[in-house]
Tab-separated table of C-alpha atoms in Angstrom:
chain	number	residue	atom	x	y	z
O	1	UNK	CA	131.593	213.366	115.764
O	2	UNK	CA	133.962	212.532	113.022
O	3	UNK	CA	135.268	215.882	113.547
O	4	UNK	CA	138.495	217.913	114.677
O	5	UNK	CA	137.455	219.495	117.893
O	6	UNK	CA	139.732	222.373	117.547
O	7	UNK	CA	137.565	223.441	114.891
O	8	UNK	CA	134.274	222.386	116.217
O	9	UNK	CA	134.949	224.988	119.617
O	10	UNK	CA	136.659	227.460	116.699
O	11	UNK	CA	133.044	227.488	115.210
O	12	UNK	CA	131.072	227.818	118.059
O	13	UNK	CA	133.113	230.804	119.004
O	14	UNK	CA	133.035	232.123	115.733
O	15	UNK	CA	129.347	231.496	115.405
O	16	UNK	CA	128.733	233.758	118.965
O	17	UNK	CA	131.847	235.824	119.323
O	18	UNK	CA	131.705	234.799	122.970
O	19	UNK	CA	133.915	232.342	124.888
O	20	UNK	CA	131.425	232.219	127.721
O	21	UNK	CA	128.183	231.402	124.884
O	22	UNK	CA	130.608	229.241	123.204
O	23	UNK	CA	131.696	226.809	126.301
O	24	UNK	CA	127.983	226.477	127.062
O	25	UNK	CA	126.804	225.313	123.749
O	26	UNK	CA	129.691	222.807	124.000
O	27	UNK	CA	129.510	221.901	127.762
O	28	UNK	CA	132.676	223.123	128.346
O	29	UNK	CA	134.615	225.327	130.400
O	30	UNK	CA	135.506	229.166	129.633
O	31	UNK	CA	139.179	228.331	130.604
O	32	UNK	CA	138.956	224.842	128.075
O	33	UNK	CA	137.253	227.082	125.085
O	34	UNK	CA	140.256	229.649	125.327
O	35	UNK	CA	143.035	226.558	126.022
O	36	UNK	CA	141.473	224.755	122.238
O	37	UNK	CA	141.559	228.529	120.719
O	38	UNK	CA	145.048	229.257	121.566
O	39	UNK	CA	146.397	225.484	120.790
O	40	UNK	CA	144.172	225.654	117.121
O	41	UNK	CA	146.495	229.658	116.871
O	42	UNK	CA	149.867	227.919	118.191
O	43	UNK	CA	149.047	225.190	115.285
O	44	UNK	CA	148.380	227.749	112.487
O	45	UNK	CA	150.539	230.556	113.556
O	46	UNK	CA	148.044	232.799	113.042
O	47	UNK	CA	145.983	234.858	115.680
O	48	UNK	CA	142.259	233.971	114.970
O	49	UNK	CA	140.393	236.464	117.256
O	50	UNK	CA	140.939	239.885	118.130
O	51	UNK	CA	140.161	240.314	121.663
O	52	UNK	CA	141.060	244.314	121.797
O	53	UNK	CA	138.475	246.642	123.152
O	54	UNK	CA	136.299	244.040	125.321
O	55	UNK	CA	134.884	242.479	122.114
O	56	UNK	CA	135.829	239.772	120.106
O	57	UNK	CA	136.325	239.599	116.370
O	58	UNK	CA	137.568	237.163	113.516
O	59	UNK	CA	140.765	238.054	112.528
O	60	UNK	CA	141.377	238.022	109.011
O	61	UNK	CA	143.222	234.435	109.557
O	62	UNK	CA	139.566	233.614	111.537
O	63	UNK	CA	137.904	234.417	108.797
O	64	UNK	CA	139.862	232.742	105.845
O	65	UNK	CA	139.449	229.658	108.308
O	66	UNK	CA	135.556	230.106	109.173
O	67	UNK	CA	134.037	228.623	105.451
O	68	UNK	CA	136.763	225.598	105.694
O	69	UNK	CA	135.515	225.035	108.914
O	70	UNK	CA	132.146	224.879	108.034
O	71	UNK	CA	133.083	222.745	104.653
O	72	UNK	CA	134.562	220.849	107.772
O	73	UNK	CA	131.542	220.330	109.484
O	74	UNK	CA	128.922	219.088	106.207
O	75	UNK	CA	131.747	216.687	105.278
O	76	UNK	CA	131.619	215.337	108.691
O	77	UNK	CA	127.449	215.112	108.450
O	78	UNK	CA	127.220	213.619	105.429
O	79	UNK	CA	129.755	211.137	106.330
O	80	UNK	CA	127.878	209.987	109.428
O	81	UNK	CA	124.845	210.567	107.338
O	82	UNK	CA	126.116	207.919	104.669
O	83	UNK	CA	127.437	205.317	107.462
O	84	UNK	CA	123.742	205.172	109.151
O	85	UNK	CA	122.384	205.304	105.615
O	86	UNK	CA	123.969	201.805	104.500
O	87	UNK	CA	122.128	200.263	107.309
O	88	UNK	CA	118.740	201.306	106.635
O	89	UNK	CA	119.204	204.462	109.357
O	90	UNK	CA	119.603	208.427	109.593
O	91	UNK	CA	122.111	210.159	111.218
O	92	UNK	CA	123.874	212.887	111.847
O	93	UNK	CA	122.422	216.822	113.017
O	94	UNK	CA	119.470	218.222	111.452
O	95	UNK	CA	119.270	222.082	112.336
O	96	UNK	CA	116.051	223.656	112.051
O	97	UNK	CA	114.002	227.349	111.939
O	98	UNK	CA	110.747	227.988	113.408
O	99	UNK	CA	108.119	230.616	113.646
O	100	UNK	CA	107.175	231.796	116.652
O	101	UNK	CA	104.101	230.093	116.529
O	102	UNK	CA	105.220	227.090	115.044
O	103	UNK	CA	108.028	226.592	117.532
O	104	UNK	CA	106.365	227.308	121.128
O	105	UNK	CA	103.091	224.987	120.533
O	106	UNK	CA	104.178	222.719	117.690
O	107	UNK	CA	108.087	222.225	117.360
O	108	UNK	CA	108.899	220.236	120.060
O	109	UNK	CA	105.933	217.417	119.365
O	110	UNK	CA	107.549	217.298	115.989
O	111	UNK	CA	110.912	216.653	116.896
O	112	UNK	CA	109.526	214.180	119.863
O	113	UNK	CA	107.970	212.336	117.367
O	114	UNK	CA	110.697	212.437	114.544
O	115	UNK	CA	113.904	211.676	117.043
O	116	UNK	CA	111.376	208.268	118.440
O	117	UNK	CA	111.957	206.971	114.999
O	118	UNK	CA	115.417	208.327	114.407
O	119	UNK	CA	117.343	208.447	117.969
O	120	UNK	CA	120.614	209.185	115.985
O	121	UNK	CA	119.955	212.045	114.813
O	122	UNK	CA	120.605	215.239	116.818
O	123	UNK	CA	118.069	217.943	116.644
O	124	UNK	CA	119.131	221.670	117.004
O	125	UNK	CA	116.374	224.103	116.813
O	126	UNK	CA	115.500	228.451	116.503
O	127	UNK	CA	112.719	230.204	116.394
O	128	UNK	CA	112.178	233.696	115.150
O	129	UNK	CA	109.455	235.097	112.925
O	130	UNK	CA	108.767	233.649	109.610
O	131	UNK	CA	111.112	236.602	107.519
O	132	UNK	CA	114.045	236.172	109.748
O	133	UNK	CA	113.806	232.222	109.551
O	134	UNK	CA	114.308	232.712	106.102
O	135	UNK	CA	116.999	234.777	106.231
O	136	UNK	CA	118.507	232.260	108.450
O	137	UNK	CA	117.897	229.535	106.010
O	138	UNK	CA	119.405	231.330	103.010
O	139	UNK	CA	122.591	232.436	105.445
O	140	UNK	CA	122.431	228.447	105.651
O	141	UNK	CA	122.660	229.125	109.580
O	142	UNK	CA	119.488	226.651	109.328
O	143	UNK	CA	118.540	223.741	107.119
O	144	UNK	CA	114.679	223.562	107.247
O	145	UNK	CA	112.548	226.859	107.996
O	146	UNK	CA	108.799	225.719	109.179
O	147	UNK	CA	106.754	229.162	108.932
O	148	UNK	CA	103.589	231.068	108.579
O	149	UNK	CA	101.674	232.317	105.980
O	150	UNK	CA	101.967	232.475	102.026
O	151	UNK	CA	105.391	232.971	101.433
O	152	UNK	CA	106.335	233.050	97.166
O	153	UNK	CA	110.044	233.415	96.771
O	154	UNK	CA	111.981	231.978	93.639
O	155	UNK	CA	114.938	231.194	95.737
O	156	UNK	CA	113.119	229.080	97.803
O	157	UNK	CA	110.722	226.266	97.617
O	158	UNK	CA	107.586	226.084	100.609
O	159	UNK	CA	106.088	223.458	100.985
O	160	UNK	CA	102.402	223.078	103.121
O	161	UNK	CA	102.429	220.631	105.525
O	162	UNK	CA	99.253	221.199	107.611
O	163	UNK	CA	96.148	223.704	108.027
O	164	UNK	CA	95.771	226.097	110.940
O	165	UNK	CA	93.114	228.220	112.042
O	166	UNK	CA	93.082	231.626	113.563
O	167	UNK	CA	91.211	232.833	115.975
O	168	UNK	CA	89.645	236.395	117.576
O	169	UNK	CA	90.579	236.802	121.238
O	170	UNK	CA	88.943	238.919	123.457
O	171	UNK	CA	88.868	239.580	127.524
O	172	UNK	CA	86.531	237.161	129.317
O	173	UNK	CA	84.235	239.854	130.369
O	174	UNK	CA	84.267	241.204	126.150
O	175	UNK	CA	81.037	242.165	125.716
O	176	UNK	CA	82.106	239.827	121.916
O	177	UNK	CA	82.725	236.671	123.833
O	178	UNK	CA	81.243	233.839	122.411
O	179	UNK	CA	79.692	236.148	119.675
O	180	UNK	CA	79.513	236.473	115.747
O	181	UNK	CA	80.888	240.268	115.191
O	182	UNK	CA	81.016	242.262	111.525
O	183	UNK	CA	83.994	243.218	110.586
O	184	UNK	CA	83.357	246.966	110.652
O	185	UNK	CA	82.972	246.158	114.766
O	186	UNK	CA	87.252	246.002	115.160
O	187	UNK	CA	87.438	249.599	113.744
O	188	UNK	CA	86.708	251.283	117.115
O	189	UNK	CA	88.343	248.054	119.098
O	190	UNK	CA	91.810	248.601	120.015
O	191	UNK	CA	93.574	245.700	118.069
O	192	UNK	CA	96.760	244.194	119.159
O	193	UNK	CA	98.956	242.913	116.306
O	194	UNK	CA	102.633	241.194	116.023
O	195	UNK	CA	105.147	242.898	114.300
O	196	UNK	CA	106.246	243.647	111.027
O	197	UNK	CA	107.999	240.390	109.645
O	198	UNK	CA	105.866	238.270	110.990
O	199	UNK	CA	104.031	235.363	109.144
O	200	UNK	CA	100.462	235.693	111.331
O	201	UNK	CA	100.306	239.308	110.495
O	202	UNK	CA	99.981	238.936	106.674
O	203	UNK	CA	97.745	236.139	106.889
O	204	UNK	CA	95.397	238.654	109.000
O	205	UNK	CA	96.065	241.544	106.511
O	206	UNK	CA	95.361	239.892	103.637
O	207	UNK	CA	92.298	238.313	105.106
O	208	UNK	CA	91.313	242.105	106.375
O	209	UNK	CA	91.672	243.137	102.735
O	210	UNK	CA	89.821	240.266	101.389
O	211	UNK	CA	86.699	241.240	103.763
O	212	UNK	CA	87.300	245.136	102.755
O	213	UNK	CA	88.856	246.501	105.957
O	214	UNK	CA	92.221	248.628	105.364
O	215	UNK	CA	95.072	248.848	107.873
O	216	UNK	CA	94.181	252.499	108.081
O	217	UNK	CA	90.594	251.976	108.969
O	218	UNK	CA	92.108	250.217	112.466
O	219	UNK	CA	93.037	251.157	115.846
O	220	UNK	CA	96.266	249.395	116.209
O	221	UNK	CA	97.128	249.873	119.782
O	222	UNK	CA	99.906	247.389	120.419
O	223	UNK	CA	102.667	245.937	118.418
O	224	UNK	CA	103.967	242.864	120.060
O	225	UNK	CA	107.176	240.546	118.984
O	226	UNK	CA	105.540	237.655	120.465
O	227	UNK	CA	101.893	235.620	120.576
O	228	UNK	CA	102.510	234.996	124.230
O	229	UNK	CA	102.365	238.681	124.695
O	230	UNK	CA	99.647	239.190	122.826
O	231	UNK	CA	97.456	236.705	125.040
O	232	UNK	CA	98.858	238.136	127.974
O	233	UNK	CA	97.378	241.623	126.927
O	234	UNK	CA	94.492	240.669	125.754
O	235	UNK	CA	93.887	238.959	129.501
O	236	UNK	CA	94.792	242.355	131.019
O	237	UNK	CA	92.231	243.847	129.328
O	238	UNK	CA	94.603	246.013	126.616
O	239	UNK	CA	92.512	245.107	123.455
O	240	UNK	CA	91.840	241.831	120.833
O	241	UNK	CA	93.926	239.857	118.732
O	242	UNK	CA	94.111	237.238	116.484
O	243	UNK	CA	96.207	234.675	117.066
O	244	UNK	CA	96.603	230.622	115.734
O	245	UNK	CA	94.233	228.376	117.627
O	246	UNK	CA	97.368	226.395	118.609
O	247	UNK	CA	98.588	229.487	120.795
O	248	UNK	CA	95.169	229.987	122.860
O	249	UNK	CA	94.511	226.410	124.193
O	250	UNK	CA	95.850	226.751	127.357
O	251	UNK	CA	94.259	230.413	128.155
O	252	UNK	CA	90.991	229.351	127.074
O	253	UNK	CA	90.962	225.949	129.174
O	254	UNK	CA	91.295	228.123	132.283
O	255	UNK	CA	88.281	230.302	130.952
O	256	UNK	CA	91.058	233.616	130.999
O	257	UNK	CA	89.823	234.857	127.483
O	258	UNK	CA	87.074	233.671	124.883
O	259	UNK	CA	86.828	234.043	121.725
O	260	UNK	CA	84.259	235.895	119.007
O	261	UNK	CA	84.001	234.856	115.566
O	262	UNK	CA	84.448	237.851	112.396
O	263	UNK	CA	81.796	237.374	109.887
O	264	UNK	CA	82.602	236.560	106.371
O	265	UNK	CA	86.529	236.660	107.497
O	266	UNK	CA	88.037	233.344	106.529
O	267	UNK	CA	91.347	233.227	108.596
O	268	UNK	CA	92.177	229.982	107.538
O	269	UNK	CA	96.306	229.592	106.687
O	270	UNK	CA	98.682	226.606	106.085
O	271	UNK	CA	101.623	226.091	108.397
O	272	UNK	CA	104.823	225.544	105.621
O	273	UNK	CA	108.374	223.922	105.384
O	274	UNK	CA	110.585	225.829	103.213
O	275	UNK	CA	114.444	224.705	102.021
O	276	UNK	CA	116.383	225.929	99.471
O	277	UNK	CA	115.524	226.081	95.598
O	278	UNK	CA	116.711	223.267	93.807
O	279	UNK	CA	116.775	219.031	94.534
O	280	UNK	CA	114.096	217.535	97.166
O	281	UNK	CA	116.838	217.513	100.283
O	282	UNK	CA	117.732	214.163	101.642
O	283	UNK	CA	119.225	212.517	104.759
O	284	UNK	CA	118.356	213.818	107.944
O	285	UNK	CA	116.544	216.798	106.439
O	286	UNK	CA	114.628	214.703	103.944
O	287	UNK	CA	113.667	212.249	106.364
O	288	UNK	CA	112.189	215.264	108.694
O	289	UNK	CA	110.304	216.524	105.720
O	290	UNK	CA	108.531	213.162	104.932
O	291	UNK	CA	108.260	212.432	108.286
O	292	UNK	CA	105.999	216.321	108.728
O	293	UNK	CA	103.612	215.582	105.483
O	294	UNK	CA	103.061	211.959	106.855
O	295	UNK	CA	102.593	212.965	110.543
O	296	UNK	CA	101.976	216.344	111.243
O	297	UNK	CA	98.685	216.366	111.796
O	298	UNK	CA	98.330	213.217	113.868
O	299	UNK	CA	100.960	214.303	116.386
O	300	UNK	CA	99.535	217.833	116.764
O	301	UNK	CA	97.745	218.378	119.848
O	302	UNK	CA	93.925	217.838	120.208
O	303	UNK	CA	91.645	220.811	118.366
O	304	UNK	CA	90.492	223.009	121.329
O	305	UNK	CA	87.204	223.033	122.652
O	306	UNK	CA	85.022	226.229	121.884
């Protein structure tokens, strides 16, 4: 890293407002995290964090510092970026946002597949669902958001990379295993959904509205923050859900739920990269990009079996 170090562990504990969360992004000691902070104050003059009241806050010298440091930071990318780049390579860090979906059964193939070709770059990686990953790529906490569902902002451009399906889960012993159901059959089912915010539940809304079933019209007996729980109460015999066919491989292989098909219910979505408005990105985050509408779908894993 062509960067000062002081400021590198002054970010990471401004970043987490934690000493302890701070030394273990950086592999370092609690006592070394504190030691940097107080030589970076002695250096300055200043006080940076407020450590009153068992919490820890910027001061207001921390947080005249924190957008330098930052500035700090891209200046030391780019410059790695631009040495790599002269010699035909990428380099550097490439921070990206996930979906939930995206980032438990897709992600880490991605970033297998990208880092093979590009071993100098260093991939950091979140996962939340699809409204907070942009959120964290406007806060510029991120610098690529891959998400779910139709997403029209004017502040950001999405771009599909690859097709997903979704898919109706049921129990094993559903009497709707293996079976075509109408779509007036989920209004007395209870139906377990994710959460507001979430990129797989408008894709299923809008699909619901498309076939003429309202919100209102269903029994809604869960709300769930991941697709993990989901499957795991659909196995327990709590209700249905639709989930990506991504999510369900695993479950279905061991023959713990099936699936039923909706008539006339097209739950067909595309999965989405999304940066800011404005120039195609380059560099590392360029290079991911072209490297996802190239690849994607040939690293995925195999379709499921039915």
């Amino acid at each position: 890293m062509i960067d000062n170090f002081r400021i590198r562990v002054f970010r990471a504990v401004a970043q987490h407002l934690s000493f302890t969360r701070a030394a273990e992004e950086l592999l370092l000691t609690q006592p070394a995290v504190t030691q940097q902070v107080k030589l970076l104050e002695e250096e300055l003059g200043v006080p940076l964090f407020d450590r009153g009241g068992g919490h820890i806050s910027l001061t207001q010298g921390g947080q005249a510092l924190l957008p330098f440091a930052e500035k700090m930071r891209a200046l030391s990318d780019e410059a790695i970026a631009a040495v790599a780049e002269a010699y035909g390579h990428q380099a550097g860090e490439l921070v990206l946002g996930a979906s939930q979906t995206i980032g438990q059964y897709l992600l880490p193939r991605f970033i297998a597949g990208f880092t093979a070709m590009n071993p100098k770059v260093k991939v950091r990686a979140r996962s939340g669902n699809t409204d907070q990953m942009l959120e964290a790529l406007l806060a510029r906490e991120i610098q690529l958001a891959l998400i779910e569902g139709p997403e029209q902002r004017k502040d950001i451009h999405i771009e599909a990379f690859m097709e997903d399906h979704m898919v109706l889960v049921v129990p094993a012993s559903h009497e709707w295993a293996d079976h075509e159901i109408s779509p007036d059959d989920l209004k007395g089912q209870p139906l377990l959904t994710r959460e507001y915010g979430s990129g797989s539940r408008r894709v299923i809304e809008h699909a619901f509205a498309t076939a003429g079933l309202k919100l209102k019209d269903l029994t809604i007996s869960m709300e769930l923050d991941s697709t993990e729980g989901l499957l795991n109460a659909v196995e327990a015999g709590l209700g249905v859900t639709i989930v990506s066919r991504w999510a369900v491989r695993n479950q279905l292989s061991l023959g713990k739920v099936k699936l039923a098909r909706i008539q006339g219910v097209k739950l067909a979505r595309r999965f989405a990269m999304a940066y800011p408005a404005g120039p195609e990105p380059v560099g590392s985050v360029g290079a991911f990009r072209n490297f996802l509408m190239r690849q994607a779908n040939d690293i995925a894993p195999r379709r499921m079996k039915k």
